[in-house]
PDB file of C-alpha atoms and ligand atoms in Angstrom:
ATOM      1  CA  MET A   1     -11.559 -14.383   1.155  1.00 52.00           C
ATOM      2  CA  THR A   2     -13.745 -13.428   4.075  1.00 61.00           C
ATOM      3  CA  GLY A   3     -15.122 -10.017   4.335  1.00 73.00           C
ATOM      4  CA  PRO A   4     -14.149  -7.518   6.617  1.00 79.00           C
ATOM      5  CA  ALA A   5     -15.724  -7.680  10.374  1.00 81.00           C
ATOM      6  CA  LYS A   6     -17.589  -4.614  11.596  1.00 90.00           C
ATOM      7  CA  ILE A   7     -17.298  -3.615  15.084  1.00 95.00           C
ATOM      8  CA  THR A   8     -20.743  -2.483  16.448  1.00 95.00           C
ATOM      9  CA  SER A   9     -20.614  -3.466  20.026  1.00 96.00           C
ATOM     10  CA  LYS A  10     -18.821  -3.437  23.511  1.00 97.00           C
ATOM     11  CA  THR A  11     -17.908  -6.757  23.273  1.00 96.00           C
ATOM     12  CA  GLU A  12     -16.520  -6.729  19.832  1.00 96.00           C
ATOM     13  CA  VAL A  13     -14.393  -3.710  20.899  1.00 97.00           C
ATOM     14  CA  GLU A  14     -12.946  -5.418  23.729  1.00 97.00           C
ATOM     15  CA  GLU A  15     -12.319  -8.588  21.523  1.00 96.00           C
ATOM     16  CA  PHE A  16     -10.760  -6.321  18.839  1.00 96.00           C
ATOM     17  CA  LEU A  17      -8.288  -4.594  21.792  1.00 97.00           C
ATOM     18  CA  SER A  18      -7.517  -7.850  23.008  1.00 97.00           C
ATOM     19  CA  LYS A  19      -5.547  -8.809  19.886  1.00 96.00           C
ATOM     20  CA  TYR A  20      -3.155  -5.604  19.907  1.00 98.00           C
ATOM     21  CA  ASP A  21      -0.418  -4.245  21.904  1.00 98.00           C
ATOM     22  CA  ASP A  22       0.370  -1.429  19.169  1.00 98.00           C
ATOM     23  CA  PHE A  23      -1.550   0.647  17.309  1.00 98.00           C
ATOM     24  CA  LEU A  24      -0.390   2.492  13.999  1.00 98.00           C
ATOM     25  CA  PHE A  25      -2.627   5.320  13.517  1.00 98.00           C
ATOM     26  CA  ASP A  26      -3.076   7.464   9.922  1.00 98.00           C
ATOM     27  CA  CYS A  27      -4.157  10.973  10.489  1.00 97.00           C
ATOM     28  CA  ASP A  28      -6.131  12.170   7.699  1.00 95.00           C
ATOM     29  CA  GLY A  29      -9.802  11.166   7.181  1.00 94.00           C
ATOM     30  CA  VAL A  30      -8.974   8.962  10.797  1.00 96.00           C
ATOM     31  CA  LEU A  31      -7.861  11.332  13.531  1.00 97.00           C
ATOM     32  CA  TRP A  32      -8.982  14.469  11.763  1.00 96.00           C
ATOM     33  CA  GLN A  33     -10.057  16.542   8.735  1.00 94.00           C
ATOM     34  CA  GLY A  34      -7.766  19.686   8.018  1.00 94.00           C
ATOM     35  CA  ASP A  35      -7.524  20.920  11.787  1.00 96.00           C
ATOM     36  CA  VAL A  36     -11.131  19.778  13.453  1.00 96.00           C
ATOM     37  CA  LEU A  37     -10.639  16.545  15.213  1.00 97.00           C
ATOM     38  CA  LEU A  38     -13.166  13.948  14.425  1.00 96.00           C
ATOM     39  CA  PRO A  39     -15.679  12.935  17.192  1.00 96.00           C
ATOM     40  CA  HIS A  40     -14.351  11.202  20.171  1.00 97.00           C
ATOM     41  CA  VAL A  41     -10.575  10.855  18.870  1.00 98.00           C
ATOM     42  CA  LYS A  42      -9.137  12.195  21.881  1.00 98.00           C
ATOM     43  CA  GLU A  43     -11.131  10.092  24.154  1.00 98.00           C
ATOM     44  CA  THR A  44     -10.846   7.147  22.175  1.00 98.00           C
ATOM     45  CA  LEU A  45      -6.582   7.190  22.266  1.00 98.00           C
ATOM     46  CA  ASN A  46      -6.649   8.529  25.826  1.00 98.00           C
ATOM     47  CA  LEU A  47      -8.489   5.319  26.642  1.00 98.00           C
ATOM     48  CA  LEU A  48      -5.900   2.867  24.577  1.00 98.00           C
ATOM     49  CA  ARG A  49      -3.216   4.566  26.491  1.00 98.00           C
ATOM     50  CA  GLU A  50      -4.840   3.691  29.711  1.00 98.00           C
ATOM     51  CA  LYS A  51      -5.156   0.221  28.653  1.00 98.00           C
ATOM     52  CA  GLY A  52      -1.358   0.542  27.813  1.00 98.00           C
ATOM     53  CA  LYS A  53      -1.486   0.620  23.985  1.00 98.00           C
ATOM     54  CA  ARG A  54       1.281   1.955  22.567  1.00 98.00           C
ATOM     55  CA  LEU A  55       0.089   4.586  19.747  1.00 98.00           C
ATOM     56  CA  ILE A  56       2.142   5.244  16.679  1.00 98.00           C
ATOM     57  CA  PHE A  57       1.549   8.305  14.188  1.00 98.00           C
ATOM     58  CA  VAL A  58       2.046   7.145  10.626  1.00 98.00           C
ATOM     59  CA  THR A  59       1.100  10.008   8.190  1.00 98.00           C
ATOM     60  CA  ASN A  60       1.875  10.521   4.316  1.00 98.00           C
ATOM     61  CA  ASN A  61       1.213  14.103   4.744  1.00 98.00           C
ATOM     62  CA  SER A  62       4.472  15.641   4.275  1.00 98.00           C
ATOM     63  CA  THR A  63       3.476  19.434   4.713  1.00 98.00           C
ATOM     64  CA  LYS A  64       4.178  19.180   8.450  1.00 98.00           C
ATOM     65  CA  SER A  65       7.695  18.139  10.533  1.00 98.00           C
ATOM     66  CA  ARG A  66       7.271  15.658  13.415  1.00 98.00           C
ATOM     67  CA  LYS A  67       7.847  18.567  15.305  1.00 98.00           C
ATOM     68  CA  ALA A  68       5.304  20.594  13.707  1.00 98.00           C
ATOM     69  CA  TYR A  69       2.963  17.852  14.242  1.00 98.00           C
ATOM     70  CA  THR A  70       3.242  17.393  17.577  1.00 98.00           C
ATOM     71  CA  LYS A  71       2.130  21.192  17.856  1.00 98.00           C
ATOM     72  CA  LYS A  72      -0.945  20.479  15.883  1.00 98.00           C
ATOM     73  CA  PHE A  73      -1.916  17.647  18.073  1.00 98.00           C
ATOM     74  CA  SER A  74      -1.328  19.800  21.587  1.00 98.00           C
ATOM     75  CA  LYS A  75      -3.598  22.353  19.760  1.00 97.00           C
ATOM     76  CA  LEU A  76      -6.167  19.807  19.461  1.00 98.00           C
ATOM     77  CA  GLY A  77      -5.930  18.766  23.384  1.00 98.00           C
ATOM     78  CA  ILE A  78      -3.690  15.350  22.513  1.00 98.00           C
ATOM     79  CA  GLU A  79      -0.394  15.427  23.855  1.00 97.00           C
ATOM     80  CA  VAL A  80       2.213  13.380  21.340  1.00 98.00           C
ATOM     81  CA  THR A  81       6.028  13.193  21.316  1.00 98.00           C
ATOM     82  CA  PRO A  82       7.954  13.618  17.971  1.00 97.00           C
ATOM     83  CA  GLU A  83       8.651  10.071  19.281  1.00 97.00           C
ATOM     84  CA  GLU A  84       5.738   8.730  18.160  1.00 98.00           C
ATOM     85  CA  ILE A  85       5.381  10.374  14.786  1.00 98.00           C
ATOM     86  CA  PHE A  86       6.364   8.975  11.917  1.00 98.00           C
ATOM     87  CA  GLY A  87       5.739  10.619   8.376  1.00 98.00           C
ATOM     88  CA  SER A  88       6.552  10.831   5.094  1.00 98.00           C
ATOM     89  CA  ALA A  89       8.607  13.525   4.923  1.00 98.00           C
ATOM     90  CA  TYR A  90      10.806  12.276   7.788  1.00 98.00           C
ATOM     91  CA  SER A  91      10.812   8.936   5.878  1.00 97.00           C
ATOM     92  CA  ALA A  92      12.320  10.676   2.662  1.00 97.00           C
ATOM     93  CA  ALA A  93      14.905  12.358   4.517  1.00 97.00           C
ATOM     94  CA  VAL A  94      15.743   8.899   6.324  1.00 95.00           C
ATOM     95  CA  TYR A  95      16.035   7.056   3.100  1.00 95.00           C
ATOM     96  CA  LEU A  96      18.530   9.700   1.637  1.00 97.00           C
ATOM     97  CA  LYS A  97      20.470  10.076   4.491  1.00 96.00           C
ATOM     98  CA  LYS A  98      20.675   6.363   6.039  1.00 93.00           C
ATOM     99  CA  VAL A  99      20.358   4.437   2.790  1.00 92.00           C
ATOM    100  CA  VAL A 100      21.176   6.607  -0.577  1.00 96.00           C
ATOM    101  CA  LYS A 101      23.859   8.233   1.945  1.00 97.00           C
ATOM    102  CA  PHE A 102      23.019  11.517  -0.049  1.00 98.00           C
ATOM    103  CA  PRO A 103      26.495  13.718  -0.636  1.00 98.00           C
ATOM    104  CA  ALA A 104      26.827  16.383   1.591  1.00 97.00           C
ATOM    105  CA  ASP A 105      28.038  18.645  -1.272  1.00 97.00           C
ATOM    106  CA  LYS A 106      24.657  17.926  -2.985  1.00 98.00           C
ATOM    107  CA  LYS A 107      20.994  19.191  -2.718  1.00 98.00           C
ATOM    108  CA  VAL A 108      17.337  17.985  -2.753  1.00 98.00           C
ATOM    109  CA  LEU A 109      15.244  20.091  -5.132  1.00 98.00           C
ATOM    110  CA  VAL A 110      11.764  20.155  -3.278  1.00 98.00           C
ATOM    111  CA  LEU A 111       8.238  20.514  -4.433  1.00 98.00           C
ATOM    112  CA  GLY A 112       6.971  20.694  -1.242  1.00 98.00           C
ATOM    113  CA  GLU A 113       6.018  22.395   2.243  1.00 98.00           C
ATOM    114  CA  SER A 114       8.082  23.124   5.080  1.00 98.00           C
ATOM    115  CA  GLY A 115       7.528  19.569   6.678  1.00 98.00           C
ATOM    116  CA  ILE A 116       9.998  18.171   3.969  1.00 98.00           C
ATOM    117  CA  GLU A 117      12.489  20.981   4.300  1.00 98.00           C
ATOM    118  CA  GLU A 118      12.769  20.804   8.630  1.00 98.00           C
ATOM    119  CA  GLU A 119      13.135  16.839   7.669  1.00 98.00           C
ATOM    120  CA  LEU A 120      15.783  17.305   5.274  1.00 98.00           C
ATOM    121  CA  ALA A 121      17.494  20.112   7.765  1.00 98.00           C
ATOM    122  CA  SER A 122      17.174  17.609  10.887  1.00 97.00           C
ATOM    123  CA  GLU A 123      18.957  15.100   8.723  1.00 97.00           C
ATOM    124  CA  GLY A 124      21.887  17.687   7.787  1.00 98.00           C
ATOM    125  CA  ILE A 125      20.578  17.353   4.324  1.00 98.00           C
ATOM    126  CA  GLN A 126      20.692  20.918   1.680  1.00 98.00           C
ATOM    127  CA  PHE A 127      17.856  21.531  -0.065  1.00 98.00           C
ATOM    128  CA  VAL A 128      16.386  24.146  -2.481  1.00 98.00           C
ATOM    129  CA  GLY A 129      12.745  24.875  -3.869  1.00 98.00           C
ATOM    130  CA  GLY A 130      10.281  23.585  -1.296  1.00 98.00           C
ATOM    131  CA  THR A 131       8.580  26.962   0.442  1.00 98.00           C
ATOM    132  CA  ASP A 132      11.482  29.795  -1.562  1.00 98.00           C
ATOM    133  CA  PRO A 133       9.232  32.669  -2.173  1.00 97.00           C
ATOM    134  CA  ALA A 134      11.355  33.442  -5.114  1.00 97.00           C
ATOM    135  CA  LEU A 135      10.115  30.300  -6.775  1.00 97.00           C
ATOM    136  CA  ARG A 136       5.918  31.463  -5.981  1.00 96.00           C
ATOM    137  CA  ARG A 137       5.726  33.478  -9.458  1.00 98.00           C
ATOM    138  CA  ASP A 138       4.458  32.816 -12.965  1.00 98.00           C
ATOM    139  CA  ILE A 139       7.454  31.950 -15.246  1.00 98.00           C
ATOM    140  CA  GLN A 140       9.362  34.844 -17.150  1.00 98.00           C
ATOM    141  CA  PRO A 141      10.557  34.538 -21.054  1.00 98.00           C
ATOM    142  CA  GLU A 142      14.350  34.945 -19.432  1.00 98.00           C
ATOM    143  CA  ASP A 143      13.606  31.820 -17.419  1.00 98.00           C
ATOM    144  CA  TYR A 144      13.662  29.357 -20.347  1.00 98.00           C
ATOM    145  CA  ASP A 145      17.258  30.249 -21.244  1.00 98.00           C
ATOM    146  CA  GLU A 146      18.065  30.614 -17.127  1.00 98.00           C
ATOM    147  CA  ILE A 147      16.764  27.186 -15.965  1.00 98.00           C
ATOM    148  CA  VAL A 148      19.523  24.577 -16.901  1.00 98.00           C
ATOM    149  CA  PRO A 149      20.408  21.780 -15.259  1.00 98.00           C
ATOM    150  CA  ASP A 150      22.108  22.464 -11.921  1.00 98.00           C
ATOM    151  CA  PRO A 151      25.284  19.620 -11.222  1.00 98.00           C
ATOM    152  CA  SER A 152      24.884  20.986  -7.585  1.00 98.00           C
ATOM    153  CA  ILE A 153      20.834  19.329  -7.398  1.00 98.00           C
ATOM    154  CA  GLY A 154      21.326  15.838  -6.623  1.00 98.00           C
ATOM    155  CA  CYS A 155      17.702  14.733  -6.356  1.00 98.00           C
ATOM    156  CA  VAL A 156      14.370  15.692  -7.086  1.00 98.00           C
ATOM    157  CA  LEU A 157      12.014  14.854  -4.037  1.00 98.00           C
ATOM    158  CA  SER A 158       7.979  15.926  -3.836  1.00 98.00           C
ATOM    159  CA  GLY A 159       5.177  15.940  -1.531  1.00 98.00           C
ATOM    160  CA  LEU A 160       1.968  17.811  -1.339  1.00 98.00           C
ATOM    161  CA  ASP A 161       3.185  21.220  -2.648  1.00 98.00           C
ATOM    162  CA  LEU A 162       0.151  23.530  -2.152  1.00 98.00           C
ATOM    163  CA  HIS A 163       2.183  26.130  -4.000  1.00 98.00           C
ATOM    164  CA  ILE A 164       3.135  24.497  -7.261  1.00 98.00           C
ATOM    165  CA  ASN A 165       3.752  25.782 -10.338  1.00 98.00           C
ATOM    166  CA  TYR A 166       5.237  26.016 -13.836  1.00 98.00           C
ATOM    167  CA  LEU A 167       8.235  27.185 -12.543  1.00 98.00           C
ATOM    168  CA  LYS A 168       8.781  25.190 -10.282  1.00 98.00           C
ATOM    169  CA  LEU A 169       7.413  22.143 -12.487  1.00 98.00           C
ATOM    170  CA  SER A 170      10.022  23.424 -15.127  1.00 98.00           C
ATOM    171  CA  MET A 171      12.954  23.669 -12.690  1.00 98.00           C
ATOM    172  CA  ALA A 172      12.555  19.654 -11.646  1.00 98.00           C
ATOM    173  CA  LEU A 173      12.052  18.724 -15.107  1.00 98.00           C
ATOM    174  CA  ILE A 174      15.319  19.663 -16.062  1.00 98.00           C
ATOM    175  CA  ASN A 175      17.038  18.595 -13.656  1.00 98.00           C
ATOM    176  CA  LEU A 176      15.143  14.987 -13.565  1.00 98.00           C
ATOM    177  CA  GLN A 177      16.396  15.179 -17.430  1.00 98.00           C
ATOM    178  CA  VAL A 178      20.194  14.257 -16.379  1.00 98.00           C
ATOM    179  CA  PRO A 179      19.797  10.341 -15.428  1.00 97.00           C
ATOM    180  CA  GLU A 180      21.944  10.558 -12.135  1.00 98.00           C
ATOM    181  CA  THR A 181      19.488  13.198 -10.586  1.00 98.00           C
ATOM    182  CA  LEU A 182      17.335  10.772  -8.122  1.00 98.00           C
ATOM    183  CA  PHE A 183      13.507  11.029  -8.151  1.00 98.00           C
ATOM    184  CA  LEU A 184      11.777  10.595  -4.819  1.00 98.00           C
ATOM    185  CA  ALA A 185       8.318  11.309  -3.676  1.00 98.00           C
ATOM    186  CA  THR A 186       7.353  11.439   0.071  1.00 98.00           C
ATOM    187  CA  ASN A 187       4.135   9.497  -1.354  1.00 98.00           C
ATOM    188  CA  ILE A 188       1.873   9.459  -4.206  1.00 97.00           C
ATOM    189  CA  ASP A 189      -1.756   9.313  -2.874  1.00 96.00           C
ATOM    190  CA  SER A 190      -4.092  10.613  -5.661  1.00 95.00           C
ATOM    191  CA  THR A 191      -6.273  12.589  -3.398  1.00 94.00           C
ATOM    192  CA  TYR A 192      -5.819  14.343   0.069  1.00 94.00           C
ATOM    193  CA  PRO A 193      -9.149  14.169   2.138  1.00 91.00           C
ATOM    194  CA  THR A 194      -9.997  17.523   4.376  1.00 92.00           C
ATOM    195  CA  HIS A 195     -12.857  19.390   4.984  1.00 91.00           C
ATOM    196  CA  GLY A 196     -15.151  16.568   3.778  1.00 88.00           C
ATOM    197  CA  LYS A 197     -14.147  16.685   0.500  1.00 91.00           C
ATOM    198  CA  LEU A 198     -11.271  15.072  -1.560  1.00 93.00           C
ATOM    199  CA  PHE A 199      -8.809  17.787  -3.214  1.00 95.00           C
ATOM    200  CA  PRO A 200      -5.595  16.793  -5.320  1.00 97.00           C
ATOM    201  CA  GLY A 201      -2.959  14.832  -3.481  1.00 97.00           C
ATOM    202  CA  ALA A 202       0.501  14.674  -3.148  1.00 98.00           C
ATOM    203  CA  GLY A 203       0.387  12.095  -6.580  1.00 98.00           C
ATOM    204  CA  THR A 204      -1.329  14.741  -8.520  1.00 98.00           C
ATOM    205  CA  ILE A 205       2.469  16.963  -7.622  1.00 98.00           C
ATOM    206  CA  CYS A 206       4.848  14.531  -9.470  1.00 98.00           C
ATOM    207  CA  ALA A 207       2.290  13.182 -12.072  1.00 98.00           C
ATOM    208  CA  PRO A 208       3.639  15.916 -14.538  1.00 98.00           C
ATOM    209  CA  LEU A 209       6.733  14.791 -13.631  1.00 98.00           C
ATOM    210  CA  VAL A 210       6.033  11.536 -14.194  1.00 98.00           C
ATOM    211  CA  LEU A 211       4.520  12.348 -17.589  1.00 98.00           C
ATOM    212  CA  ALA A 212       6.952  14.620 -18.973  1.00 98.00           C
ATOM    213  CA  SER A 213      10.295  12.736 -17.735  1.00 98.00           C
ATOM    214  CA  LYS A 214       9.271   9.296 -18.431  1.00 98.00           C
ATOM    215  CA  ARG A 215      10.710   8.198 -14.992  1.00 98.00           C
ATOM    216  CA  GLN A 216       8.970   6.819 -12.019  1.00 98.00           C
ATOM    217  CA  PRO A 217       9.809   8.352  -8.398  1.00 98.00           C
ATOM    218  CA  ILE A 218      10.745   5.745  -5.523  1.00 98.00           C
ATOM    219  CA  SER A 219       7.989   6.701  -2.876  1.00 97.00           C
ATOM    220  CA  LEU A 220       8.822   6.581   0.404  1.00 98.00           C
ATOM    221  CA  GLY A 221       5.488   7.101   2.167  1.00 98.00           C
ATOM    222  CA  LYS A 222       2.802   4.213   2.570  1.00 98.00           C
ATOM    223  CA  PRO A 223       2.328   1.538   1.362  1.00 97.00           C
ATOM    224  CA  SER A 224       6.067   1.318   0.588  1.00 97.00           C
ATOM    225  CA  LYS A 225       7.938  -1.287   1.875  1.00 96.00           C
ATOM    226  CA  ALA A 226      11.002   1.357   2.691  1.00 93.00           C
ATOM    227  CA  MET A 227       8.563   2.901   5.108  1.00 96.00           C
ATOM    228  CA  MET A 228       7.382  -0.276   6.798  1.00 96.00           C
ATOM    229  CA  ASP A 229      10.909  -1.445   7.175  1.00 94.00           C
ATOM    230  CA  CYS A 230      11.917   1.890   8.457  1.00 93.00           C
ATOM    231  CA  VAL A 231       8.834   2.270  11.172  1.00 96.00           C
ATOM    232  CA  LYS A 232       9.351  -1.762  12.106  1.00 96.00           C
ATOM    233  CA  ALA A 233      13.195  -0.663  12.612  1.00 93.00           C
ATOM    234  CA  LYS A 234      12.321   1.938  14.935  1.00 94.00           C
ATOM    235  CA  PHE A 235       9.774   0.993  17.493  1.00 96.00           C
ATOM    236  CA  GLU A 236      10.396  -3.014  16.734  1.00 96.00           C
ATOM    237  CA  PHE A 237       6.843  -4.113  17.615  1.00 97.00           C
ATOM    238  CA  VAL A 238       5.408  -7.886  17.148  1.00 97.00           C
ATOM    239  CA  PRO A 239       3.741  -7.514  13.513  1.00 97.00           C
ATOM    240  CA  ALA A 240       0.880 -10.048  14.354  1.00 97.00           C
ATOM    241  CA  ARG A 241       0.048  -8.069  17.439  1.00 98.00           C
ATOM    242  CA  THR A 242      -0.344  -4.712  15.751  1.00 98.00           C
ATOM    243  CA  CYS A 243      -3.035  -2.995  13.852  1.00 98.00           C
ATOM    244  CA  MET A 244      -2.850  -0.533  11.335  1.00 97.00           C
ATOM    245  CA  VAL A 245      -5.885   2.089  11.285  1.00 98.00           C
ATOM    246  CA  GLY A 246      -6.553   3.613   8.565  1.00 96.00           C
ATOM    247  CA  ASP A 247      -9.029   5.711   5.983  1.00 93.00           C
ATOM    248  CA  ARG A 248      -7.082   4.496   2.509  1.00 94.00           C
ATOM    249  CA  LEU A 249      -7.290   0.937   1.488  1.00 91.00           C
ATOM    250  CA  ASP A 250      -4.376   1.806  -1.263  1.00 92.00           C
ATOM    251  CA  THR A 251      -2.340   3.159   1.191  1.00 94.00           C
ATOM    252  CA  ASP A 252      -2.677   2.340   4.810  1.00 95.00           C
ATOM    253  CA  ILE A 253      -4.806  -0.896   4.842  1.00 94.00           C
ATOM    254  CA  ARG A 254      -2.413  -2.322   1.854  1.00 95.00           C
ATOM    255  CA  PHE A 255       0.399  -0.756   4.494  1.00 97.00           C
ATOM    256  CA  GLY A 256      -0.673  -2.896   7.121  1.00 97.00           C
ATOM    257  CA  GLN A 257      -1.541  -5.940   5.171  1.00 96.00           C
ATOM    258  CA  ASP A 258       1.780  -6.345   3.503  1.00 96.00           C
ATOM    259  CA  GLY A 259       4.158  -5.793   6.531  1.00 97.00           C
ATOM    260  CA  GLY A 260       1.673  -8.827   8.198  1.00 97.00           C
ATOM    261  CA  LEU A 261       0.114  -6.261  11.028  1.00 97.00           C
ATOM    262  CA  GLY A 262      -3.769  -6.370  11.640  1.00 96.00           C
ATOM    263  CA  THR A 263      -5.690  -3.813   9.839  1.00 96.00           C
ATOM    264  CA  LEU A 264      -8.866  -1.597  10.943  1.00 96.00           C
ATOM    265  CA  PHE A 265     -10.471   0.702   8.430  1.00 95.00           C
ATOM    266  CA  VAL A 266     -12.338   3.779   9.131  1.00 94.00           C
ATOM    267  CA  LEU A 267     -15.453   5.327   7.178  1.00 89.00           C
ATOM    268  CA  THR A 268     -14.658   8.576   7.912  1.00 81.00           C
ATOM    269  CA  GLY A 269     -12.034   9.546   4.907  1.00 82.00           C
ATOM    270  CA  VAL A 270     -11.150   8.415   1.182  1.00 78.00           C
ATOM    271  CA  ASN A 271     -12.536   5.000   0.593  1.00 78.00           C
ATOM    272  CA  THR A 272     -16.537   4.029   1.418  1.00 79.00           C
ATOM    273  CA  GLU A 273     -17.989   0.715   2.783  1.00 82.00           C
ATOM    274  CA  SER A 274     -19.224  -0.446  -0.833  1.00 84.00           C
ATOM    275  CA  ASP A 275     -15.736  -0.060  -1.385  1.00 81.00           C
ATOM    276  CA  ILE A 276     -14.505  -2.345   0.958  1.00 80.00           C
ATOM    277  CA  LEU A 277     -17.420  -4.655   0.796  1.00 78.00           C
ATOM    278  CA  ALA A 278     -17.027  -4.637  -3.029  1.00 76.00           C
ATOM    279  CA  GLU A 279     -16.890  -8.425  -4.824  1.00 70.00           C
ATOM    280  CA  ASN A 280     -13.587  -7.472  -6.254  1.00 71.00           C
ATOM    281  CA  ALA A 281     -12.168  -5.476  -3.575  1.00 71.00           C
ATOM    282  CA  GLU A 282      -8.216  -6.028  -4.191  1.00 72.00           C
ATOM    283  CA  THR A 283      -7.645  -5.196  -0.354  1.00 80.00           C
ATOM    284  CA  VAL A 284      -9.667  -5.907   2.256  1.00 83.00           C
ATOM    285  CA  PRO A 285      -9.348  -4.628   5.962  1.00 86.00           C
ATOM    286  CA  LYS A 286      -9.584  -7.391   8.924  1.00 84.00           C
ATOM    287  CA  HIS A 287     -12.131  -5.188  10.933  1.00 91.00           C
ATOM    288  CA  TYR A 288     -13.857  -1.809  10.044  1.00 93.00           C
ATOM    289  CA  MET A 289     -16.104   0.785  12.065  1.00 95.00           C
ATOM    290  CA  THR A 290     -17.605   4.017  11.595  1.00 92.00           C
ATOM    291  CA  LYS A 291     -15.628   6.269  12.706  1.00 95.00           C
ATOM    292  CA  LEU A 292     -12.391   5.644  15.238  1.00 97.00           C
ATOM    293  CA  GLY A 293     -14.286   7.389  18.383  1.00 97.00           C
ATOM    294  CA  ASP A 294     -16.548   4.005  18.200  1.00 97.00           C
ATOM    295  CA  ILE A 295     -13.793   2.384  20.052  1.00 97.00           C
ATOM    296  CA  PHE A 296     -14.654   5.149  23.133  1.00 98.00           C
ATOM    297  CA  GLU A 297     -18.644   5.379  22.490  1.00 97.00           C
ATOM    298  CA  LEU A 298     -19.303   1.559  22.842  1.00 97.00           C
ATOM    299  CA  LEU A 299     -17.132   1.164  25.570  1.00 97.00           C
ATOM    300  CA  ASN A 300     -19.099   3.922  27.274  1.00 94.00           C
TER     301      ASN A 300
HETATM  302  O1  LIG B 401      -2.083  13.740  -0.700  1.00 67.51           O
HETATM  303  C1  LIG B 401      -1.512  13.608   0.272  1.00 67.51           C
HETATM  304  O2  LIG B 401      -0.193  14.297   0.766  1.00 67.51           O
HETATM  305  C2  LIG B 401      -2.363  12.636   1.464  1.00 67.51           C
HETATM  306  O3  LIG B 401      -3.724  12.796   0.942  1.00 67.51           O
HETATM  307  C3  LIG B 401      -2.563  12.944   3.042  1.00 67.51           C
HETATM  308  O4  LIG B 401      -1.491  13.716   3.011  1.00 67.51           O
HETATM  309  C4  LIG B 401      -2.613  11.827   3.436  1.00 67.51           C
HETATM  310  O5  LIG B 401      -2.402  11.543   5.002  1.00 67.51           O
HETATM  311  P1  LIG B 401      -2.523  10.516   5.658  1.00 67.51           P
HETATM  312  O6  LIG B 401      -3.775  10.385   5.527  1.00 67.51           O
HETATM  313  O7  LIG B 401      -1.744   9.563   5.584  1.00 67.51           O
HETATM  314  O8  LIG B 401      -2.357  11.254   7.327  1.00 67.51           O
HETATM  315 MG1  LIG B 402      -5.792   8.922   5.777  1.00 67.51          MG
END
């Protein structure tokens, strides 16, 4: 397998851009680190829009809904509509609504933040747990008697929960011991890149449940085929004329490759240059560059 092509000149950028009409952008580690926009990302996105390219934002970060992401983009000076965003929280809500046809009288027990709650609500799906302040406490002796399987709970859905605790894990496990209870995850990323460091990812939230229940969740984020099928159905792009831009090999680049898309890897997030140049690298991007903003910088 030929190695990835590093883009370092104006000509190489022009040649790269001429290959694609649509761009799928990962967010954490590509556009920003936490709430800090990476250099020349805004200028690059504007430049691509001016060249008539379509921009689609595909994030595994389930802490925010599409609506909340448009606010984050706007705060960073970038105008993006909810229609241009496809997050793993939305992917999970669509899966429950359209694929599972989740019963209206059942609830989802959420291990996650408001992003999941808002997307479930937007699909008319009931939920418990999540950001409920009553669950942000230590487990008490009486809880061991009171926590029992709840027949109204039809699914346990885990995402990046920044307030996870033993009480929530216990409620989830007790309900997962009922075989009919669905076990889903918005995504299972091992780490979360923010503030220039790697923090525990969404995968670390469901891992204790995988160990204790001996069940594996269905993951609805990148690199799942379920998410790619949804994204393709919604945006109807030509895979060969579409490029997935990401900072992770095992999610973003794998997602693009499995979907038949081109792939651009940037070095501002999780994986490093040595990861992608390694002899035994399983997933090798087609193109790579130091940072997304290089597109603007190299063309100006
Ligand atoms: O743990 C997580 O959820 C991920 O690290 C994070 O959300 C990744 O987001 P993305 O890079 O797909 O925007
Ligand atoms: Mg990322």
